[in-house]
Structure formats: C-alpha cells, structure tokens
PDB file of C-alpha atoms in Angstrom:
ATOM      1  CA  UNK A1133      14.801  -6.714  -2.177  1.00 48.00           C
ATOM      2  CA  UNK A1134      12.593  -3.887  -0.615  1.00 56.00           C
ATOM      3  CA  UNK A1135      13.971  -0.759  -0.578  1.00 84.00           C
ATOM      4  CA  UNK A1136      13.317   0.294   3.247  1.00 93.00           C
ATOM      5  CA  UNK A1137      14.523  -2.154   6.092  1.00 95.00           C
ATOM      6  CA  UNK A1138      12.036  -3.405   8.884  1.00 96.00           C
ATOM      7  CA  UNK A1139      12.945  -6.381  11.404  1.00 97.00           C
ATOM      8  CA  UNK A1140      10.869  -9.696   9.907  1.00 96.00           C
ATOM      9  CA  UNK A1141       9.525  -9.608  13.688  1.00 97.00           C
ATOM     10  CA  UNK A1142       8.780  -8.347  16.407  1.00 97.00           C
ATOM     11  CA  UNK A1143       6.790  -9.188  20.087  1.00 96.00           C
ATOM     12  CA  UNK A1144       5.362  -8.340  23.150  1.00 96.00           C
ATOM     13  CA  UNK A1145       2.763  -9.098  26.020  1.00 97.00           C
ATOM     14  CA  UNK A1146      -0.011  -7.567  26.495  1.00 97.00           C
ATOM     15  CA  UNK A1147      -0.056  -4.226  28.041  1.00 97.00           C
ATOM     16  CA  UNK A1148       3.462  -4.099  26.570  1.00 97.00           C
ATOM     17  CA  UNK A1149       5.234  -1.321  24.462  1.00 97.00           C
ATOM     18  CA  UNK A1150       6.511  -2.445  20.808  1.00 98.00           C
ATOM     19  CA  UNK A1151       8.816  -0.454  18.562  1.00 98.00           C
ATOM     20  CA  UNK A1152       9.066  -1.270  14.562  1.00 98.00           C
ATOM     21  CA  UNK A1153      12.064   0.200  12.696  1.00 97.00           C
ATOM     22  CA  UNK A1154      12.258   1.055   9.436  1.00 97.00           C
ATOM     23  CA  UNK A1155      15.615   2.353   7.886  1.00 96.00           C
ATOM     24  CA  UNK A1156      16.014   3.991   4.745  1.00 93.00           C
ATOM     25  CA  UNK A1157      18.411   6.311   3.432  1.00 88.00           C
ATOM     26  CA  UNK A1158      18.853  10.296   3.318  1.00 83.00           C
ATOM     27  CA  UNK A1159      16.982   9.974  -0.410  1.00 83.00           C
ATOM     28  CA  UNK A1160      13.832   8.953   0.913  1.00 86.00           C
ATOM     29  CA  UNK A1161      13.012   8.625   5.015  1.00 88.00           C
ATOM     30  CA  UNK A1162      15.516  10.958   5.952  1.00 87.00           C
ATOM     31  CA  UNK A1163      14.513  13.464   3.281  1.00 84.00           C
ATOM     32  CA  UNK A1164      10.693  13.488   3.045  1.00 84.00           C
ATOM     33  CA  UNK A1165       8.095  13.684   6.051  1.00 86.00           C
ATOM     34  CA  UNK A1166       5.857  11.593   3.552  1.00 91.00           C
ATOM     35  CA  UNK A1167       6.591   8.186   6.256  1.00 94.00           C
ATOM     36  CA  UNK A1168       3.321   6.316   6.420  1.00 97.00           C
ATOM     37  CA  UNK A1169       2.510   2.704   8.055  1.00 98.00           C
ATOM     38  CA  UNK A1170      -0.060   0.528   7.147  1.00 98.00           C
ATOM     39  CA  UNK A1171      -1.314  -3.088   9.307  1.00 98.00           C
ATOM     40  CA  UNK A1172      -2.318  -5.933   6.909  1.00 97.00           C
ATOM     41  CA  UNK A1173      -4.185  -8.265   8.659  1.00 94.00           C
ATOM     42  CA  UNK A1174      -5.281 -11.674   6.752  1.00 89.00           C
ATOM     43  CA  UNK A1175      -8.860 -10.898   5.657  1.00 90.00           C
ATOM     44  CA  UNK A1176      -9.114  -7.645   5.541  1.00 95.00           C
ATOM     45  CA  UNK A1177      -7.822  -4.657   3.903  1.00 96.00           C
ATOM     46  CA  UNK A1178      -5.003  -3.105   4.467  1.00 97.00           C
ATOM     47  CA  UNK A1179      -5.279  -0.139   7.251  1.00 97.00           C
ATOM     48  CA  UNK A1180      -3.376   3.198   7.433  1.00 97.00           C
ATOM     49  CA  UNK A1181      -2.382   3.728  11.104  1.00 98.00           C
ATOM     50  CA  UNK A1182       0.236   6.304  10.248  1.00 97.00           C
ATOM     51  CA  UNK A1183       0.855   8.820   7.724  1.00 96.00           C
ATOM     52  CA  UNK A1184       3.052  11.991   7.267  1.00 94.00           C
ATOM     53  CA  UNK A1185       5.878  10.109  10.017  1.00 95.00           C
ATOM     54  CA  UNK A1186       3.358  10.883  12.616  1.00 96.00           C
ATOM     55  CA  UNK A1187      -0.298  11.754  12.158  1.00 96.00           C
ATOM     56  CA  UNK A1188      -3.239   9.180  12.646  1.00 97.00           C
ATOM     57  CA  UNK A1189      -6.236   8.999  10.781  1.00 95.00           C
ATOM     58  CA  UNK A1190      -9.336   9.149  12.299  1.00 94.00           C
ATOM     59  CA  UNK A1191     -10.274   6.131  13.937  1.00 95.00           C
ATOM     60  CA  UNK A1192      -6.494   4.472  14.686  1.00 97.00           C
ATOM     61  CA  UNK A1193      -6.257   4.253  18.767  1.00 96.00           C
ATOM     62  CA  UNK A1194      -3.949   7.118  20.275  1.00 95.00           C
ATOM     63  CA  UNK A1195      -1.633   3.600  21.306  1.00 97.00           C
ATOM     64  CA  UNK A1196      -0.349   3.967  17.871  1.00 98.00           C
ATOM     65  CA  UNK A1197       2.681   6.629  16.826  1.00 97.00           C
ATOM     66  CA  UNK A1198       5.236   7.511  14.499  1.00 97.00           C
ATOM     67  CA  UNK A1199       8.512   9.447  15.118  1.00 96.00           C
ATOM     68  CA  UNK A1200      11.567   9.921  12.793  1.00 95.00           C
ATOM     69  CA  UNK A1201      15.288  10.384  13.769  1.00 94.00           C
ATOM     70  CA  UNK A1202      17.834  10.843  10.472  1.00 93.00           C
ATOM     71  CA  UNK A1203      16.955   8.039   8.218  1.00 94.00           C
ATOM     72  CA  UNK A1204      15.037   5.965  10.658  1.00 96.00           C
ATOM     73  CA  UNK A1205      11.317   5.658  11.194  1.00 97.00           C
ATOM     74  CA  UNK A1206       9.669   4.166  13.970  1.00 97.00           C
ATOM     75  CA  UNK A1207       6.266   3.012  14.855  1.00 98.00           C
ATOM     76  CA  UNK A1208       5.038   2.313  18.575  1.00 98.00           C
ATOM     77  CA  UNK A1209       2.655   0.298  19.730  1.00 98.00           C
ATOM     78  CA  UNK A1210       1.502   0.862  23.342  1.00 97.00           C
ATOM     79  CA  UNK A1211      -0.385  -0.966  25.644  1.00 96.00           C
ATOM     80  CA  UNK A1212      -0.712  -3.639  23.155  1.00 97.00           C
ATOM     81  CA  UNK A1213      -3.384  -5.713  22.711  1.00 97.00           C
ATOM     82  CA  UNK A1214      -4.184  -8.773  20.674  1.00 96.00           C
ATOM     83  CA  UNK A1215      -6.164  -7.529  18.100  1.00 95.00           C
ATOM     84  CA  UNK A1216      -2.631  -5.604  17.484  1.00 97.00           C
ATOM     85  CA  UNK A1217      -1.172  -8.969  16.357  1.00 97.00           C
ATOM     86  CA  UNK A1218      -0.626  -8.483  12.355  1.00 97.00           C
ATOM     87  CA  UNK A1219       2.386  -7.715   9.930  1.00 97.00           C
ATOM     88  CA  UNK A1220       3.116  -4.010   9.632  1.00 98.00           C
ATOM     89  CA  UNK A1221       4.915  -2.555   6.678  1.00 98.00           C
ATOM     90  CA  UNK A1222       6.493   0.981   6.645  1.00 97.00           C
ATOM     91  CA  UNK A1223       6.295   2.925   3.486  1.00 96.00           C
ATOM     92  CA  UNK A1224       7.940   6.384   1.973  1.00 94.00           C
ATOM     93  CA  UNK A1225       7.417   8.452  -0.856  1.00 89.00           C
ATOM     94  CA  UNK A1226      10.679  10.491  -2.259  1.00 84.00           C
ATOM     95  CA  UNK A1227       8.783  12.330  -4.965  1.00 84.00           C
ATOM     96  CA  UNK A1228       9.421   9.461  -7.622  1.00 86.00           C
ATOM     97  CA  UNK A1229       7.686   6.010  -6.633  1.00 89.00           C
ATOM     98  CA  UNK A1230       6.673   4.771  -3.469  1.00 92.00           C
ATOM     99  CA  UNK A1231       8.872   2.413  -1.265  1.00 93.00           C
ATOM    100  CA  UNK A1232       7.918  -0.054   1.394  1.00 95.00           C
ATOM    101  CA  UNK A1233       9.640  -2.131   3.837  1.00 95.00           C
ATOM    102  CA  UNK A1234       9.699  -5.808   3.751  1.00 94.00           C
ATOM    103  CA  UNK A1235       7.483  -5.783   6.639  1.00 96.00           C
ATOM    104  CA  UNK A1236       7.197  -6.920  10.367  1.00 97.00           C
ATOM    105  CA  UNK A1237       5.168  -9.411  11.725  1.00 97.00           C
ATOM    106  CA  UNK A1238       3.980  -7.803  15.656  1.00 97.00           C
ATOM    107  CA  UNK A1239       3.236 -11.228  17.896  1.00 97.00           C
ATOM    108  CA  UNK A1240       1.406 -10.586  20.819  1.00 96.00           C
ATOM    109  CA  UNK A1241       2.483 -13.188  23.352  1.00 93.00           C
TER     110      UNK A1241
ATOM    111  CA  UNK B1026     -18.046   5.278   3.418  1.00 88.00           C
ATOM    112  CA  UNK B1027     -15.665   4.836   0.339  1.00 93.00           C
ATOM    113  CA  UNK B1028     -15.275   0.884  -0.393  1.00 96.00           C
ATOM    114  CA  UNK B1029     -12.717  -0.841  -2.800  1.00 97.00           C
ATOM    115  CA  UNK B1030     -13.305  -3.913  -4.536  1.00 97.00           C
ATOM    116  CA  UNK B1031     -10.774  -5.949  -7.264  1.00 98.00           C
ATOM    117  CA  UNK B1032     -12.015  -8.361  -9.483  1.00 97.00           C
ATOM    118  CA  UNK B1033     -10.382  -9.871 -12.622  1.00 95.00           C
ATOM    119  CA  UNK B1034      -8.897 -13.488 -13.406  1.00 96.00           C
ATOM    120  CA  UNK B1035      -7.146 -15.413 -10.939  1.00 95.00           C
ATOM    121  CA  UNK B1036      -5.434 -17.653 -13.063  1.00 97.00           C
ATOM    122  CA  UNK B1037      -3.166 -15.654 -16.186  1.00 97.00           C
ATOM    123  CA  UNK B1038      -0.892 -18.007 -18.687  1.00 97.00           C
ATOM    124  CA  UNK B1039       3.023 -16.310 -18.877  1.00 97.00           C
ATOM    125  CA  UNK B1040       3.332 -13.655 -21.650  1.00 97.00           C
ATOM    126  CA  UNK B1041      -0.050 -13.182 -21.686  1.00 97.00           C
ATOM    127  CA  UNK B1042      -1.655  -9.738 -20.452  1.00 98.00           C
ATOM    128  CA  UNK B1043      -3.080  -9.351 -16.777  1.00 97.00           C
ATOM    129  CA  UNK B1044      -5.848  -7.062 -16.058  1.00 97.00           C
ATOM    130  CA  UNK B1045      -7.880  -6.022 -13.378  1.00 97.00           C
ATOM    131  CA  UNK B1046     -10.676  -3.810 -12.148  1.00 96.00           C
ATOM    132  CA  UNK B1047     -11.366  -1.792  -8.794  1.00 97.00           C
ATOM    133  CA  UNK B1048     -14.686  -0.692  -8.351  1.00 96.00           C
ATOM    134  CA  UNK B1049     -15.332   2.107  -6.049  1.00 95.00           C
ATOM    135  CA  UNK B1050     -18.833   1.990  -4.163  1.00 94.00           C
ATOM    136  CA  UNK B1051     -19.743   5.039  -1.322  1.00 92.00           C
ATOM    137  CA  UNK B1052     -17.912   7.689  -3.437  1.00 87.00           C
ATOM    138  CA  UNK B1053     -16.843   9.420  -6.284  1.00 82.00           C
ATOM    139  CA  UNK B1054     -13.338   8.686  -7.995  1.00 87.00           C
ATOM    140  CA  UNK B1055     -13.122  12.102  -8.577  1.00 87.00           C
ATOM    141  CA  UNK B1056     -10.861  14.291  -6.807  1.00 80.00           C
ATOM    142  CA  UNK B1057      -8.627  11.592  -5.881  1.00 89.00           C
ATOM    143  CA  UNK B1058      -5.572   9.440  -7.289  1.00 93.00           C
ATOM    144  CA  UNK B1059      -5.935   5.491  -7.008  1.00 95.00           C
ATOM    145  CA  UNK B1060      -3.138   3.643  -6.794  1.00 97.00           C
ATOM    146  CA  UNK B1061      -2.397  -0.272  -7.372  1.00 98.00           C
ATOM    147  CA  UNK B1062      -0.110  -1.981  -4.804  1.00 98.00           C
ATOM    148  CA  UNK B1063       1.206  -5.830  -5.298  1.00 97.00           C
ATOM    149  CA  UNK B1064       2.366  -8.328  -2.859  1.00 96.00           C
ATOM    150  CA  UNK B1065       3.969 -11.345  -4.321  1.00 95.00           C
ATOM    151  CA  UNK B1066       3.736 -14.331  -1.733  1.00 95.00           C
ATOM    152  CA  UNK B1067       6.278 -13.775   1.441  1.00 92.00           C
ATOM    153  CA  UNK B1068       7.457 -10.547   0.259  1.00 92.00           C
ATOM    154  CA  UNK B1069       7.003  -7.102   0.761  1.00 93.00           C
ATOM    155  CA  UNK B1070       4.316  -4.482  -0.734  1.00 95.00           C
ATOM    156  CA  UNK B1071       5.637  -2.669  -3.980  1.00 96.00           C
ATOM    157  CA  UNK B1072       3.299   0.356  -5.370  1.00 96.00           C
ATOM    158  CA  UNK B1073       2.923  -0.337  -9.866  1.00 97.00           C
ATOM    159  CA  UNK B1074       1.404   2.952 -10.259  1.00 96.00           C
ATOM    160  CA  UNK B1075      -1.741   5.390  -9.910  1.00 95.00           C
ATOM    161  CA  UNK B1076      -4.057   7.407 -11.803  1.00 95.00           C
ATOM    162  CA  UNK B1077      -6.441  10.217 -11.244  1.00 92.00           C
ATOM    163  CA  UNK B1078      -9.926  10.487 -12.992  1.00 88.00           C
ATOM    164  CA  UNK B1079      -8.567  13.048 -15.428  1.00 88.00           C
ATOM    165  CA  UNK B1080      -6.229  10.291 -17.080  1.00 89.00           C
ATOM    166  CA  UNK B1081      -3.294  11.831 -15.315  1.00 92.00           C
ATOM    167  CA  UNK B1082      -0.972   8.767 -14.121  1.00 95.00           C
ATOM    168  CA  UNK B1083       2.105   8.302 -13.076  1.00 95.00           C
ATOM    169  CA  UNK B1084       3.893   4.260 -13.091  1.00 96.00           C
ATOM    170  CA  UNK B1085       6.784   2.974 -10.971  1.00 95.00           C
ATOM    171  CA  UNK B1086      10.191   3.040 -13.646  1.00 93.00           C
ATOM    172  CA  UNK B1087      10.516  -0.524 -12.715  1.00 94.00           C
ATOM    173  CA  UNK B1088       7.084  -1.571 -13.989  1.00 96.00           C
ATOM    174  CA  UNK B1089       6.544   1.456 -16.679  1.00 96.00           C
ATOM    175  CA  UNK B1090       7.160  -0.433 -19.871  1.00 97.00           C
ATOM    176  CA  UNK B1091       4.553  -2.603 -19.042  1.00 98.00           C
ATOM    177  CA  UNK B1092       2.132  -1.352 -17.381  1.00 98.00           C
ATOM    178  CA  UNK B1093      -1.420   0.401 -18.428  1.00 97.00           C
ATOM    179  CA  UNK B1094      -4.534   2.427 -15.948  1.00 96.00           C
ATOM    180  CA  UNK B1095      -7.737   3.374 -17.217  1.00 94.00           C
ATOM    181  CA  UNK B1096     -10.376   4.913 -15.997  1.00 92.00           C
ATOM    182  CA  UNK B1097     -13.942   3.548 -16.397  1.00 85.00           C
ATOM    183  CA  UNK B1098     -16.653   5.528 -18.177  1.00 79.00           C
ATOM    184  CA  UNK B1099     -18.689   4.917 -15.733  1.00 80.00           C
ATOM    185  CA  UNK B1100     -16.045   6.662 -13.165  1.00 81.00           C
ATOM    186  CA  UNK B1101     -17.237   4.818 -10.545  1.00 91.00           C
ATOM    187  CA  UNK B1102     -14.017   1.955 -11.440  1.00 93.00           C
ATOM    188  CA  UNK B1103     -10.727   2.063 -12.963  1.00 94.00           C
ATOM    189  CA  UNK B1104      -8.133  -0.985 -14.639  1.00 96.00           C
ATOM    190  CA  UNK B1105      -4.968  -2.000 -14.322  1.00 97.00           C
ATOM    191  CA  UNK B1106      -3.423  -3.601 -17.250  1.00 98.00           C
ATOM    192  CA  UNK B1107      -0.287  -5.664 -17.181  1.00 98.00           C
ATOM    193  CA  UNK B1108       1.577  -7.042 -20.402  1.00 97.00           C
ATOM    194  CA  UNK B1109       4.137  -9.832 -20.716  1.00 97.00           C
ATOM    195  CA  UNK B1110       4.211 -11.296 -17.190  1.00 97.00           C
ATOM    196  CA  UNK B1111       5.790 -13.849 -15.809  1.00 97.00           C
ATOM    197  CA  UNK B1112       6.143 -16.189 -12.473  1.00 97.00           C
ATOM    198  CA  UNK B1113       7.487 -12.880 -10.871  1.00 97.00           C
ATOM    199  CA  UNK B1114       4.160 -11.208 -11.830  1.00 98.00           C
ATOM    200  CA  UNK B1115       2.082 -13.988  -9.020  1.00 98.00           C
ATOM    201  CA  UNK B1116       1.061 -11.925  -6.129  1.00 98.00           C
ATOM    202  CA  UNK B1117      -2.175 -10.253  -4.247  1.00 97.00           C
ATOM    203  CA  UNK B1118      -3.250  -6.983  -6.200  1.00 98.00           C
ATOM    204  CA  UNK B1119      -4.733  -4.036  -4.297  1.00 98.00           C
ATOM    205  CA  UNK B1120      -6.704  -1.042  -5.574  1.00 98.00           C
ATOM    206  CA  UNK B1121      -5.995   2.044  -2.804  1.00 97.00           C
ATOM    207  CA  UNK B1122      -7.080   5.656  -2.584  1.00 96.00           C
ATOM    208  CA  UNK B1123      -4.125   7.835  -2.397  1.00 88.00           C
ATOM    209  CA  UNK B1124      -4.178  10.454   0.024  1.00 82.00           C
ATOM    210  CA  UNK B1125      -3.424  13.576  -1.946  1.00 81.00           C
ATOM    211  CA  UNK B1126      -0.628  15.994   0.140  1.00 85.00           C
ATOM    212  CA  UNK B1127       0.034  13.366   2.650  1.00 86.00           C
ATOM    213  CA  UNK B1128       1.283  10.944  -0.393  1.00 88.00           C
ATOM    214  CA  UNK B1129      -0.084   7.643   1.846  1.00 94.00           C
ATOM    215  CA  UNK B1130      -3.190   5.334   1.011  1.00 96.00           C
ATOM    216  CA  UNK B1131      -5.660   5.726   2.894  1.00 95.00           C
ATOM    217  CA  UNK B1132      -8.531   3.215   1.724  1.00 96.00           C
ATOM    218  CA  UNK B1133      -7.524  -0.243   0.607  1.00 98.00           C
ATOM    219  CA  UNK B1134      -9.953  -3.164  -1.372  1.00 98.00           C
ATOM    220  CA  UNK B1135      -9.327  -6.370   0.060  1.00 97.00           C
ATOM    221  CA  UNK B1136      -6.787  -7.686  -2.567  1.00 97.00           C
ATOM    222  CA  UNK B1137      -6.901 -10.699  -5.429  1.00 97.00           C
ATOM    223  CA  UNK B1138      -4.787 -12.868  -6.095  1.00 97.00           C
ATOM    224  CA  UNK B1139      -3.317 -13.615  -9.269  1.00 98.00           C
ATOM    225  CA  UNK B1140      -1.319 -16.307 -10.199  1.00 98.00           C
ATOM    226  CA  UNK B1141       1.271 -16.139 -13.118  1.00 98.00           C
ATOM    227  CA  UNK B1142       1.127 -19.822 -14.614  1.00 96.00           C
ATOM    228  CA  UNK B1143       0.781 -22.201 -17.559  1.00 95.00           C
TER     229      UNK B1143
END
C-alpha cells in the first residue's frame, strides 16, 4: 500500500486542463514543501516535472505546475498534449524516507 | 549531460543476494547523493535507499536490514546489494541522482528488471 494517495487515472482532450491529486497526511505533504512529481513513460527514464510542490526544472514546459493546499498536492497539466499521455507518480520526503503515490495514469483522449 | 545506466542479473533464485550497478557517464558522482528506487510490476515507486561518494548512506527502515550501497573505486558507479529476497523483491530497479536541498531526483537510468524466482 503506498503511502500517498493519487487517482489510478485520469483524462482529457487535447488542449484540455488535467488535475492529479495526491493526498497525504500532516506528517509528510502537509508538513514539508519537499512535494516533487515525476512522469514515467515506458522506455524511458523517469522525468522530474516538479519539485519543491512547485518549481520546474529546466526544460519541463511552463503547462506543467504544482500547488499544495493542507495535505493535498496537485499537479496540472494545461493545454495538454499527447506526448503528455504517461503515468505520473507524486512523491514526498518527511525527513525520514521518501514516499510516493501509487500513481496516475494521464490518457489523452 | 549526466547519464544513468543499471546493469546486473535479471534473473535472482529466492534467498539468494541481488545486486546491481549504476554507472554514471557525463559527470562526476561527487557532490551528489544517488538514490535506488524500485517498482514491483503494477505498483507504485518505493525509494530502498541512497548514498553519497563519501560512504555516507542512509536506507528506508523497511528495507534496512537488508540492504547494502557501495561506492565504486572507480567513482564513476556505485552498487546496490540486496540479501534474502523473495517474490516481493521482483520489480524494475532505478539508479537516480538526488537533488540535494530540494530532496527530489532529478536524473533517472532507464531501470532493470529483476525477477525474484527459482
């Protein structure tokens, strides 16, 4: 059982707006700004898109964010496009071990 | 640009000891923390534990009795050494650069699988 909750799916058409949950508890999400979100794709690695609830690395399109609100996380995909069509998994660090979410597989319709 | 890359059996008898390597090509290990991160098949990711090139690590409690990081002496790679696993052990292994202050990983290798099996 993963320790942070995400919805086993979500979708959208293209152009669309998406929002991912991911629910933890005031231990770990709602404690720590150390929220990060990562896009597995079959194939490839594994791709930070968020880190720190809300920053992007270098190179992730401004379509991606991150908020917070109490123990929820959120990521938002905007204007989505098909490339954006992968599982998404949520992940938080409470000083102790890192946690992930079971993840979320985005379909782009 | 920094590049991760896992290599070791696919194929590990229960009880016995897995182990793998990540070699890191484009950069230096030092200065950083590497992590391992599993996925066993239709579940979610779960972090085992990282180390820095110092020897410094630090293991998940659930996987601590078992688990073992080295770092090459070449310092270009670093192991990951699992004793007494079972079924539960079967999943995709990643080597990942931890992102040190923002606590997320931030360069991943493209996984291997390993399968727990007699």
């Amino acid at each position: 059982q993963s320790a942070l909750t995400q919805p086993p799916s979500a979708s959208g058409s293209p152009g669309q707006s998406v929002t991912i949950s991911c629910t933890g508890t005031s231990s770990d999400v709602g404690d720590y700004k150390y929220v990060s979100w990562y896009q597995l794709h079959p194939g490839k690695a594994p791709r930070l898109m968020i880190y720190e609830v809300s920053k992007r690395p270098s190179g992730v399109p401004d379509r991606f964010s991150g908020s917070k609100s109490g123990n929820t996380a959120s990521l938002t995909v905007s204007g989505l496009q098909a490339e954006d069509e992968a599982d998404y998994y949520c992940s938080s660090y409470p000083g102790i071990a890192w946690v992930f979410g079971g993840g979320t597989k985005l379909t782009v319709l | 640009q920094v590049q991760l890359q896992e290599s070791g059996p696919g194929l590990v008898k229960p009880s016995e000891t897995l182990s793998l390597m990540c070699t890191v090509s484009g950069g230096s290990i030092i200065s950083y923390y590497w992590s391992w991160i599993r996925q066993p098949p239709g579940k979610g990711l779960e972090w085992i534990g990282y180390i820095h090139y110092s020897g410094t690590t630090k293991y998940s409690p659930s996987l601590k009795s078992r688990v073992t990081m080295s770092v090459g002496t070449s310092r270009t790679q670093f192991s990951l050494h699992l004793t007494s696993t079972t079924a539960a052990d079967t999943a995709v292994y990643y080597c990942a650069r931890h992102l040190i202050g923002s606590e997320a990983f931030d360069v991943w290798g493209l996984g291997t699988m390993v399968t727990v099996s007699s």
